[in-house]
């Protein structure tokens, strides 16, 4: 009684240390892969959200003689040429009251077409955010916000869009501003910061209802989005291909010679 069975023995300290070391190595190998898989899952959910917004945007136009929804988030936005149009969502009283922000979503013109709060927020959004998406300025946004943009470049009706599969509508930008998301028209420069929600890029929807993930080609774009280095030196970059790509998708053309 009390004696160990014949042929059995306890692990030595060295053997236990070897087992622990093997487990640590396996964890070091698996954790980055699990992290990437988790991020890819969040990106996929966000892409689905953006696509649903894109389809809702198309349905709204179909129900309104192809007139597209107001991209602003504040009633009577200065520079918007039809201040009676309902906003796609409403920016109520800043960001301090979550219930008011939710009410602003439900009061918006897109709510009947979307109908679920969870679709308004990217899975990578921080606590307290209720909306992380915005419409680009060109799509019926505030016309006075960007200098030197011809009035006929702003889209009010889907019939104005010649290649809807190439024209950007929604962007996952983080907290939506009191205006639509925009970029300069007449120079190679960002206006709003480039978003970088997922890896080194973000999700966009387009005027035909489809959605895409865009990975930034220039490392300076992601650096600007993360607020690394000299912010001012990263905004205006004539040789940054990401700027021209976004400008063509947002405005339909470049307002300058590259």
PDB file of C-alpha atoms in Angstrom:
ATOM      1  CA  UNK A   1       0.000   0.000   0.000  1.00  0.00           C
ATOM      2  CA  UNK A   2       1.213   3.499  -0.731  1.00  0.00           C
ATOM      3  CA  UNK A   3       3.964   2.375  -3.072  1.00  0.00           C
ATOM      4  CA  UNK A   4       4.056   3.536  -6.703  1.00  0.00           C
ATOM      5  CA  UNK A   5       2.991   0.897  -9.225  1.00  0.00           C
ATOM      6  CA  UNK A   6       5.818  -1.061 -10.751  1.00  0.00           C
ATOM      7  CA  UNK A   7       7.329   0.615 -13.817  1.00  0.00           C
ATOM      8  CA  UNK A   8       5.816   4.074 -13.151  1.00  0.00           C
ATOM      9  CA  UNK A   9       7.836   7.168 -12.310  1.00  0.00           C
ATOM     10  CA  UNK A  10       7.322  10.893 -11.752  1.00  0.00           C
ATOM     11  CA  UNK A  11       8.340  13.540 -14.287  1.00  0.00           C
ATOM     12  CA  UNK A  12      11.683  15.088 -13.592  1.00  0.00           C
ATOM     13  CA  UNK A  13      12.026  18.860 -13.338  1.00  0.00           C
ATOM     14  CA  UNK A  14      13.868  18.958 -16.653  1.00  0.00           C
ATOM     15  CA  UNK A  15      11.078  17.051 -18.392  1.00  0.00           C
ATOM     16  CA  UNK A  16       8.473  19.444 -16.994  1.00  0.00           C
ATOM     17  CA  UNK A  17      10.501  22.426 -18.167  1.00  0.00           C
ATOM     18  CA  UNK A  18      10.739  20.902 -21.644  1.00  0.00           C
ATOM     19  CA  UNK A  19       6.950  20.466 -21.769  1.00  0.00           C
ATOM     20  CA  UNK A  20       6.414  24.077 -20.666  1.00  0.00           C
ATOM     21  CA  UNK A  21       8.902  25.287 -23.273  1.00  0.00           C
ATOM     22  CA  UNK A  22       7.147  23.331 -26.031  1.00  0.00           C
ATOM     23  CA  UNK A  23       3.783  24.795 -25.017  1.00  0.00           C
ATOM     24  CA  UNK A  24       5.264  28.302 -25.022  1.00  0.00           C
ATOM     25  CA  UNK A  25       6.678  27.794 -28.514  1.00  0.00           C
ATOM     26  CA  UNK A  26       3.329  26.508 -29.793  1.00  0.00           C
ATOM     27  CA  UNK A  27       1.532  29.498 -28.280  1.00  0.00           C
ATOM     28  CA  UNK A  28       4.012  31.882 -29.880  1.00  0.00           C
ATOM     29  CA  UNK A  29       3.317  30.265 -33.243  1.00  0.00           C
ATOM     30  CA  UNK A  30      -0.462  30.064 -32.906  1.00  0.00           C
ATOM     31  CA  UNK A  31      -1.305  33.412 -31.294  1.00  0.00           C
ATOM     32  CA  UNK A  32      -0.405  35.603 -34.315  1.00  0.00           C
ATOM     33  CA  UNK A  33      -2.390  33.271 -36.564  1.00  0.00           C
ATOM     34  CA  UNK A  34      -5.378  33.430 -34.224  1.00  0.00           C
ATOM     35  CA  UNK A  35      -5.072  37.209 -34.058  1.00  0.00           C
ATOM     36  CA  UNK A  36      -5.024  37.453 -37.861  1.00  0.00           C
ATOM     37  CA  UNK A  37      -8.033  35.159 -38.109  1.00  0.00           C
ATOM     38  CA  UNK A  38      -9.919  37.286 -35.590  1.00  0.00           C
ATOM     39  CA  UNK A  39      -9.084  40.471 -37.510  1.00  0.00           C
ATOM     40  CA  UNK A  40     -10.118  38.891 -40.818  1.00  0.00           C
ATOM     41  CA  UNK A  41     -13.427  37.973 -39.213  1.00  0.00           C
ATOM     42  CA  UNK A  42     -13.977  41.565 -38.069  1.00  0.00           C
ATOM     43  CA  UNK A  43     -13.044  42.857 -41.510  1.00  0.00           C
ATOM     44  CA  UNK A  44     -15.563  40.497 -43.103  1.00  0.00           C
ATOM     45  CA  UNK A  45     -18.345  41.685 -40.784  1.00  0.00           C
ATOM     46  CA  UNK A  46     -17.462  45.313 -41.508  1.00  0.00           C
ATOM     47  CA  UNK A  47     -17.421  44.632 -45.251  1.00  0.00           C
ATOM     48  CA  UNK A  48     -20.882  43.086 -44.927  1.00  0.00           C
ATOM     49  CA  UNK A  49     -22.084  46.175 -43.036  1.00  0.00           C
ATOM     50  CA  UNK A  50     -20.719  48.503 -45.706  1.00  0.00           C
ATOM     51  CA  UNK A  51     -22.308  46.406 -48.437  1.00  0.00           C
ATOM     52  CA  UNK A  52     -25.683  46.574 -46.683  1.00  0.00           C
ATOM     53  CA  UNK A  53     -25.348  50.346 -46.504  1.00  0.00           C
ATOM     54  CA  UNK A  54     -24.481  50.425 -50.191  1.00  0.00           C
ATOM     55  CA  UNK A  55     -27.572  48.405 -51.078  1.00  0.00           C
ATOM     56  CA  UNK A  56     -29.723  50.546 -48.762  1.00  0.00           C
ATOM     57  CA  UNK A  57     -28.365  53.656 -50.492  1.00  0.00           C
ATOM     58  CA  UNK A  58     -29.397  52.235 -53.874  1.00  0.00           C
ATOM     59  CA  UNK A  59     -32.863  51.280 -52.579  1.00  0.00           C
ATOM     60  CA  UNK A  60     -33.377  54.780 -51.177  1.00  0.00           C
ATOM     61  CA  UNK A  61     -32.595  56.239 -54.608  1.00  0.00           C
ATOM     62  CA  UNK A  62     -34.930  53.752 -56.297  1.00  0.00           C
ATOM     63  CA  UNK A  63     -37.739  54.883 -53.990  1.00  0.00           C
ATOM     64  CA  UNK A  64     -37.041  58.584 -54.600  1.00  0.00           C
ATOM     65  CA  UNK A  65     -36.818  58.908 -58.389  1.00  0.00           C
ATOM     66  CA  UNK A  66     -33.053  58.224 -58.226  1.00  0.00           C
ATOM     67  CA  UNK A  67     -32.451  61.180 -55.912  1.00  0.00           C
ATOM     68  CA  UNK A  68     -29.718  60.120 -53.490  1.00  0.00           C
ATOM     69  CA  UNK A  69     -29.805  60.560 -49.734  1.00  0.00           C
ATOM     70  CA  UNK A  70     -28.386  63.636 -47.991  1.00  0.00           C
ATOM     71  CA  UNK A  71     -24.829  62.731 -46.950  1.00  0.00           C
ATOM     72  CA  UNK A  72     -24.705  65.341 -44.179  1.00  0.00           C
ATOM     73  CA  UNK A  73     -25.393  64.495 -40.548  1.00  0.00           C
ATOM     74  CA  UNK A  74     -26.538  67.914 -39.317  1.00  0.00           C
ATOM     75  CA  UNK A  75     -29.824  69.570 -40.248  1.00  0.00           C
ATOM     76  CA  UNK A  76     -29.533  72.682 -42.417  1.00  0.00           C
ATOM     77  CA  UNK A  77     -25.840  72.140 -43.062  1.00  0.00           C
ATOM     78  CA  UNK A  78     -24.271  75.258 -44.530  1.00  0.00           C
ATOM     79  CA  UNK A  79     -23.381  74.687 -48.155  1.00  0.00           C
ATOM     80  CA  UNK A  80     -25.874  71.898 -48.765  1.00  0.00           C
ATOM     81  CA  UNK A  81     -28.057  73.072 -51.607  1.00  0.00           C
ATOM     82  CA  UNK A  82     -31.285  71.487 -50.345  1.00  0.00           C
ATOM     83  CA  UNK A  83     -31.540  72.015 -46.609  1.00  0.00           C
ATOM     84  CA  UNK A  84     -34.957  70.366 -46.452  1.00  0.00           C
ATOM     85  CA  UNK A  85     -33.597  66.939 -47.348  1.00  0.00           C
ATOM     86  CA  UNK A  86     -33.554  64.474 -44.436  1.00  0.00           C
ATOM     87  CA  UNK A  87     -30.045  63.449 -43.387  1.00  0.00           C
ATOM     88  CA  UNK A  88     -28.983  59.826 -43.699  1.00  0.00           C
ATOM     89  CA  UNK A  89     -28.441  60.016 -39.918  1.00  0.00           C
ATOM     90  CA  UNK A  90     -28.435  62.875 -37.433  1.00  0.00           C
ATOM     91  CA  UNK A  91     -25.621  64.138 -35.256  1.00  0.00           C
ATOM     92  CA  UNK A  92     -27.461  64.981 -32.033  1.00  0.00           C
ATOM     93  CA  UNK A  93     -25.768  67.015 -29.299  1.00  0.00           C
ATOM     94  CA  UNK A  94     -22.189  65.839 -29.683  1.00  0.00           C
ATOM     95  CA  UNK A  95     -20.900  62.479 -28.481  1.00  0.00           C
ATOM     96  CA  UNK A  96     -21.734  62.542 -24.789  1.00  0.00           C
ATOM     97  CA  UNK A  97     -25.151  60.911 -24.841  1.00  0.00           C
ATOM     98  CA  UNK A  98     -25.330  57.445 -26.385  1.00  0.00           C
ATOM     99  CA  UNK A  99     -29.119  57.404 -26.345  1.00  0.00           C
ATOM    100  CA  UNK A 100     -29.253  60.627 -28.341  1.00  0.00           C
ATOM    101  CA  UNK A 101     -26.805  59.211 -30.855  1.00  0.00           C
ATOM    102  CA  UNK A 102     -28.933  56.107 -31.245  1.00  0.00           C
ATOM    103  CA  UNK A 103     -31.997  58.300 -31.705  1.00  0.00           C
ATOM    104  CA  UNK A 104     -30.116  60.220 -34.397  1.00  0.00           C
ATOM    105  CA  UNK A 105     -29.548  56.963 -36.265  1.00  0.00           C
ATOM    106  CA  UNK A 106     -33.181  55.927 -35.978  1.00  0.00           C
ATOM    107  CA  UNK A 107     -34.362  59.361 -37.128  1.00  0.00           C
ATOM    108  CA  UNK A 108     -32.163  59.149 -40.224  1.00  0.00           C
ATOM    109  CA  UNK A 109     -33.303  58.409 -43.752  1.00  0.00           C
ATOM    110  CA  UNK A 110     -31.346  55.137 -43.935  1.00  0.00           C
ATOM    111  CA  UNK A 111     -32.915  53.542 -40.864  1.00  0.00           C
ATOM    112  CA  UNK A 112     -36.003  52.135 -42.677  1.00  0.00           C
ATOM    113  CA  UNK A 113     -33.653  50.409 -45.133  1.00  0.00           C
ATOM    114  CA  UNK A 114     -31.095  49.136 -42.605  1.00  0.00           C
ATOM    115  CA  UNK A 115     -33.104  48.646 -39.423  1.00  0.00           C
ATOM    116  CA  UNK A 116     -30.376  47.210 -37.171  1.00  0.00           C
ATOM    117  CA  UNK A 117     -28.096  49.242 -34.933  1.00  0.00           C
ATOM    118  CA  UNK A 118     -25.284  46.710 -35.130  1.00  0.00           C
ATOM    119  CA  UNK A 119     -24.856  47.393 -38.844  1.00  0.00           C
ATOM    120  CA  UNK A 120     -23.911  51.016 -38.110  1.00  0.00           C
ATOM    121  CA  UNK A 121     -20.792  50.026 -36.188  1.00  0.00           C
ATOM    122  CA  UNK A 122     -17.628  48.256 -37.318  1.00  0.00           C
ATOM    123  CA  UNK A 123     -16.638  45.398 -34.943  1.00  0.00           C
ATOM    124  CA  UNK A 124     -13.337  47.207 -34.335  1.00  0.00           C
ATOM    125  CA  UNK A 125     -15.168  50.283 -33.056  1.00  0.00           C
ATOM    126  CA  UNK A 126     -14.364  51.473 -29.568  1.00  0.00           C
ATOM    127  CA  UNK A 127     -16.774  51.414 -26.644  1.00  0.00           C
ATOM    128  CA  UNK A 128     -19.253  54.262 -26.911  1.00  0.00           C
ATOM    129  CA  UNK A 129     -19.247  54.429 -30.699  1.00  0.00           C
ATOM    130  CA  UNK A 130     -22.613  53.774 -32.288  1.00  0.00           C
ATOM    131  CA  UNK A 131     -21.731  54.695 -35.875  1.00  0.00           C
ATOM    132  CA  UNK A 132     -18.399  54.315 -37.662  1.00  0.00           C
ATOM    133  CA  UNK A 133     -19.490  54.898 -41.264  1.00  0.00           C
ATOM    134  CA  UNK A 134     -19.801  58.039 -43.389  1.00  0.00           C
ATOM    135  CA  UNK A 135     -20.816  58.956 -46.943  1.00  0.00           C
ATOM    136  CA  UNK A 136     -18.220  60.653 -49.130  1.00  0.00           C
ATOM    137  CA  UNK A 137     -18.770  64.370 -49.620  1.00  0.00           C
ATOM    138  CA  UNK A 138     -19.315  64.215 -53.381  1.00  0.00           C
ATOM    139  CA  UNK A 139     -22.455  62.120 -52.946  1.00  0.00           C
ATOM    140  CA  UNK A 140     -24.869  64.900 -51.991  1.00  0.00           C
ATOM    141  CA  UNK A 141     -22.708  66.294 -49.194  1.00  0.00           C
ATOM    142  CA  UNK A 142     -21.843  69.817 -48.077  1.00  0.00           C
ATOM    143  CA  UNK A 143     -20.851  71.663 -51.235  1.00  0.00           C
ATOM    144  CA  UNK A 144     -19.000  74.481 -49.476  1.00  0.00           C
ATOM    145  CA  UNK A 145     -16.686  72.293 -47.420  1.00  0.00           C
ATOM    146  CA  UNK A 146     -14.005  71.790 -50.105  1.00  0.00           C
ATOM    147  CA  UNK A 147     -12.569  74.658 -52.207  1.00  0.00           C
ATOM    148  CA  UNK A 148     -12.472  74.798 -56.008  1.00  0.00           C
ATOM    149  CA  UNK A 149     -14.927  71.982 -56.719  1.00  0.00           C
ATOM    150  CA  UNK A 150     -17.233  72.635 -59.703  1.00  0.00           C
ATOM    151  CA  UNK A 151     -20.902  72.362 -58.759  1.00  0.00           C
ATOM    152  CA  UNK A 152     -21.531  69.746 -61.450  1.00  0.00           C
ATOM    153  CA  UNK A 153     -19.083  67.352 -59.797  1.00  0.00           C
ATOM    154  CA  UNK A 154     -21.419  66.906 -56.821  1.00  0.00           C
ATOM    155  CA  UNK A 155     -23.893  64.094 -57.307  1.00  0.00           C
ATOM    156  CA  UNK A 156     -27.568  64.609 -56.480  1.00  0.00           C
ATOM    157  CA  UNK A 157     -29.121  61.897 -58.623  1.00  0.00           C
ATOM    158  CA  UNK A 158     -27.912  58.398 -59.520  1.00  0.00           C
ATOM    159  CA  UNK A 159     -28.491  59.166 -63.189  1.00  0.00           C
ATOM    160  CA  UNK A 160     -25.453  61.480 -63.002  1.00  0.00           C
ATOM    161  CA  UNK A 161     -23.139  58.553 -62.222  1.00  0.00           C
ATOM    162  CA  UNK A 162     -21.651  57.098 -65.397  1.00  0.00           C
ATOM    163  CA  UNK A 163     -19.679  54.211 -63.856  1.00  0.00           C
ATOM    164  CA  UNK A 164     -21.393  53.345 -60.561  1.00  0.00           C
ATOM    165  CA  UNK A 165     -19.091  50.398 -59.899  1.00  0.00           C
ATOM    166  CA  UNK A 166     -16.166  52.831 -59.668  1.00  0.00           C
ATOM    167  CA  UNK A 167     -17.801  55.559 -57.559  1.00  0.00           C
ATOM    168  CA  UNK A 168     -17.326  55.430 -53.795  1.00  0.00           C
ATOM    169  CA  UNK A 169     -20.255  56.029 -51.439  1.00  0.00           C
ATOM    170  CA  UNK A 170     -19.662  54.738 -47.887  1.00  0.00           C
ATOM    171  CA  UNK A 171     -16.396  54.590 -45.987  1.00  0.00           C
ATOM    172  CA  UNK A 172     -15.580  53.020 -42.633  1.00  0.00           C
ATOM    173  CA  UNK A 173     -13.871  56.025 -41.088  1.00  0.00           C
ATOM    174  CA  UNK A 174     -14.445  55.737 -37.356  1.00  0.00           C
ATOM    175  CA  UNK A 175     -16.550  58.309 -35.584  1.00  0.00           C
ATOM    176  CA  UNK A 176     -18.505  60.170 -38.213  1.00  0.00           C
ATOM    177  CA  UNK A 177     -17.877  63.901 -38.247  1.00  0.00           C
ATOM    178  CA  UNK A 178     -20.589  66.539 -38.412  1.00  0.00           C
ATOM    179  CA  UNK A 179     -20.134  66.444 -42.175  1.00  0.00           C
ATOM    180  CA  UNK A 180     -19.563  63.830 -44.833  1.00  0.00           C
ATOM    181  CA  UNK A 181     -16.104  62.290 -45.369  1.00  0.00           C
ATOM    182  CA  UNK A 182     -14.049  64.078 -47.998  1.00  0.00           C
ATOM    183  CA  UNK A 183     -10.743  64.547 -49.761  1.00  0.00           C
ATOM    184  CA  UNK A 184      -9.354  67.495 -51.739  1.00  0.00           C
ATOM    185  CA  UNK A 185     -10.407  67.800 -55.379  1.00  0.00           C
ATOM    186  CA  UNK A 186      -7.877  70.233 -56.852  1.00  0.00           C
ATOM    187  CA  UNK A 187      -4.618  68.953 -55.329  1.00  0.00           C
ATOM    188  CA  UNK A 188      -2.945  65.714 -54.257  1.00  0.00           C
ATOM    189  CA  UNK A 189      -3.820  66.012 -50.597  1.00  0.00           C
ATOM    190  CA  UNK A 190      -5.973  64.414 -47.937  1.00  0.00           C
ATOM    191  CA  UNK A 191      -8.659  66.491 -46.219  1.00  0.00           C
ATOM    192  CA  UNK A 192     -10.089  64.022 -43.729  1.00  0.00           C
ATOM    193  CA  UNK A 193      -7.529  61.494 -42.581  1.00  0.00           C
ATOM    194  CA  UNK A 194      -7.399  58.223 -44.511  1.00  0.00           C
ATOM    195  CA  UNK A 195      -9.059  55.521 -42.423  1.00  0.00           C
ATOM    196  CA  UNK A 196      -7.151  52.386 -41.470  1.00  0.00           C
ATOM    197  CA  UNK A 197      -9.537  50.192 -39.533  1.00  0.00           C
ATOM    198  CA  UNK A 198      -8.368  46.829 -40.768  1.00  0.00           C
ATOM    199  CA  UNK A 199      -4.687  46.135 -41.110  1.00  0.00           C
ATOM    200  CA  UNK A 200      -3.313  48.701 -43.528  1.00  0.00           C
ATOM    201  CA  UNK A 201      -6.602  49.600 -45.185  1.00  0.00           C
ATOM    202  CA  UNK A 202     -10.365  49.987 -44.858  1.00  0.00           C
ATOM    203  CA  UNK A 203     -13.717  49.078 -46.421  1.00  0.00           C
ATOM    204  CA  UNK A 204     -15.726  51.071 -48.956  1.00  0.00           C
ATOM    205  CA  UNK A 205     -19.073  50.652 -50.708  1.00  0.00           C
ATOM    206  CA  UNK A 206     -19.810  51.814 -54.231  1.00  0.00           C
ATOM    207  CA  UNK A 207     -22.736  53.273 -56.152  1.00  0.00           C
ATOM    208  CA  UNK A 208     -23.737  49.933 -57.674  1.00  0.00           C
ATOM    209  CA  UNK A 209     -24.139  48.421 -54.187  1.00  0.00           C
ATOM    210  CA  UNK A 210     -20.956  46.328 -54.031  1.00  0.00           C
ATOM    211  CA  UNK A 211     -18.250  46.730 -51.377  1.00  0.00           C
ATOM    212  CA  UNK A 212     -14.461  46.320 -51.368  1.00  0.00           C
ATOM    213  CA  UNK A 213     -11.551  46.235 -48.960  1.00  0.00           C
ATOM    214  CA  UNK A 214      -8.754  48.562 -50.041  1.00  0.00           C
ATOM    215  CA  UNK A 215      -5.276  47.957 -48.714  1.00  0.00           C
ATOM    216  CA  UNK A 216      -3.200  51.130 -48.843  1.00  0.00           C
ATOM    217  CA  UNK A 217      -0.291  50.905 -51.280  1.00  0.00           C
ATOM    218  CA  UNK A 218       1.842  53.684 -49.793  1.00  0.00           C
ATOM    219  CA  UNK A 219       3.071  53.084 -46.211  1.00  0.00           C
ATOM    220  CA  UNK A 220       2.775  56.826 -45.564  1.00  0.00           C
ATOM    221  CA  UNK A 221      -1.010  56.541 -45.859  1.00  0.00           C
ATOM    222  CA  UNK A 222      -1.302  54.142 -42.930  1.00  0.00           C
ATOM    223  CA  UNK A 223       1.272  56.175 -41.031  1.00  0.00           C
ATOM    224  CA  UNK A 224      -0.883  59.274 -41.429  1.00  0.00           C
ATOM    225  CA  UNK A 225      -3.989  57.370 -40.359  1.00  0.00           C
ATOM    226  CA  UNK A 226      -2.230  56.210 -37.196  1.00  0.00           C
ATOM    227  CA  UNK A 227      -1.006  59.772 -36.490  1.00  0.00           C
ATOM    228  CA  UNK A 228       2.619  58.694 -36.552  1.00  0.00           C
ATOM    229  CA  UNK A 229       5.424  61.125 -37.344  1.00  0.00           C
ATOM    230  CA  UNK A 230       4.946  64.642 -38.694  1.00  0.00           C
ATOM    231  CA  UNK A 231       1.233  64.864 -39.475  1.00  0.00           C
ATOM    232  CA  UNK A 232       1.580  67.907 -41.729  1.00  0.00           C
ATOM    233  CA  UNK A 233       4.234  66.335 -43.934  1.00  0.00           C
ATOM    234  CA  UNK A 234       2.019  63.320 -44.666  1.00  0.00           C
ATOM    235  CA  UNK A 235      -1.114  65.149 -45.836  1.00  0.00           C
ATOM    236  CA  UNK A 236      -0.033  66.601 -49.206  1.00  0.00           C
ATOM    237  CA  UNK A 237       1.871  63.966 -51.178  1.00  0.00           C
ATOM    238  CA  UNK A 238       1.795  64.287 -54.983  1.00  0.00           C
ATOM    239  CA  UNK A 239       3.516  60.926 -55.373  1.00  0.00           C
ATOM    240  CA  UNK A 240       1.111  58.995 -53.124  1.00  0.00           C
ATOM    241  CA  UNK A 241      -0.967  56.645 -55.335  1.00  0.00           C
ATOM    242  CA  UNK A 242      -3.572  56.154 -52.600  1.00  0.00           C
ATOM    243  CA  UNK A 243      -4.602  59.812 -52.773  1.00  0.00           C
ATOM    244  CA  UNK A 244      -5.273  59.718 -56.509  1.00  0.00           C
ATOM    245  CA  UNK A 245      -7.087  56.390 -56.262  1.00  0.00           C
ATOM    246  CA  UNK A 246      -9.455  57.709 -53.601  1.00  0.00           C
ATOM    247  CA  UNK A 247      -9.948  61.029 -55.416  1.00  0.00           C
ATOM    248  CA  UNK A 248     -10.957  59.271 -58.634  1.00  0.00           C
ATOM    249  CA  UNK A 249     -13.393  57.041 -56.741  1.00  0.00           C
ATOM    250  CA  UNK A 250     -14.809  59.883 -54.654  1.00  0.00           C
ATOM    251  CA  UNK A 251     -15.006  62.697 -57.241  1.00  0.00           C
ATOM    252  CA  UNK A 252     -15.072  60.696 -60.460  1.00  0.00           C
ATOM    253  CA  UNK A 253     -11.933  62.425 -61.748  1.00  0.00           C
ATOM    254  CA  UNK A 254      -8.881  64.401 -60.684  1.00  0.00           C
ATOM    255  CA  UNK A 255      -9.238  68.166 -60.495  1.00  0.00           C
ATOM    256  CA  UNK A 256      -5.556  68.691 -61.340  1.00  0.00           C
ATOM    257  CA  UNK A 257      -2.804  67.331 -63.558  1.00  0.00           C
ATOM    258  CA  UNK A 258      -0.972  64.516 -61.719  1.00  0.00           C
TER     259      UNK A 258
END
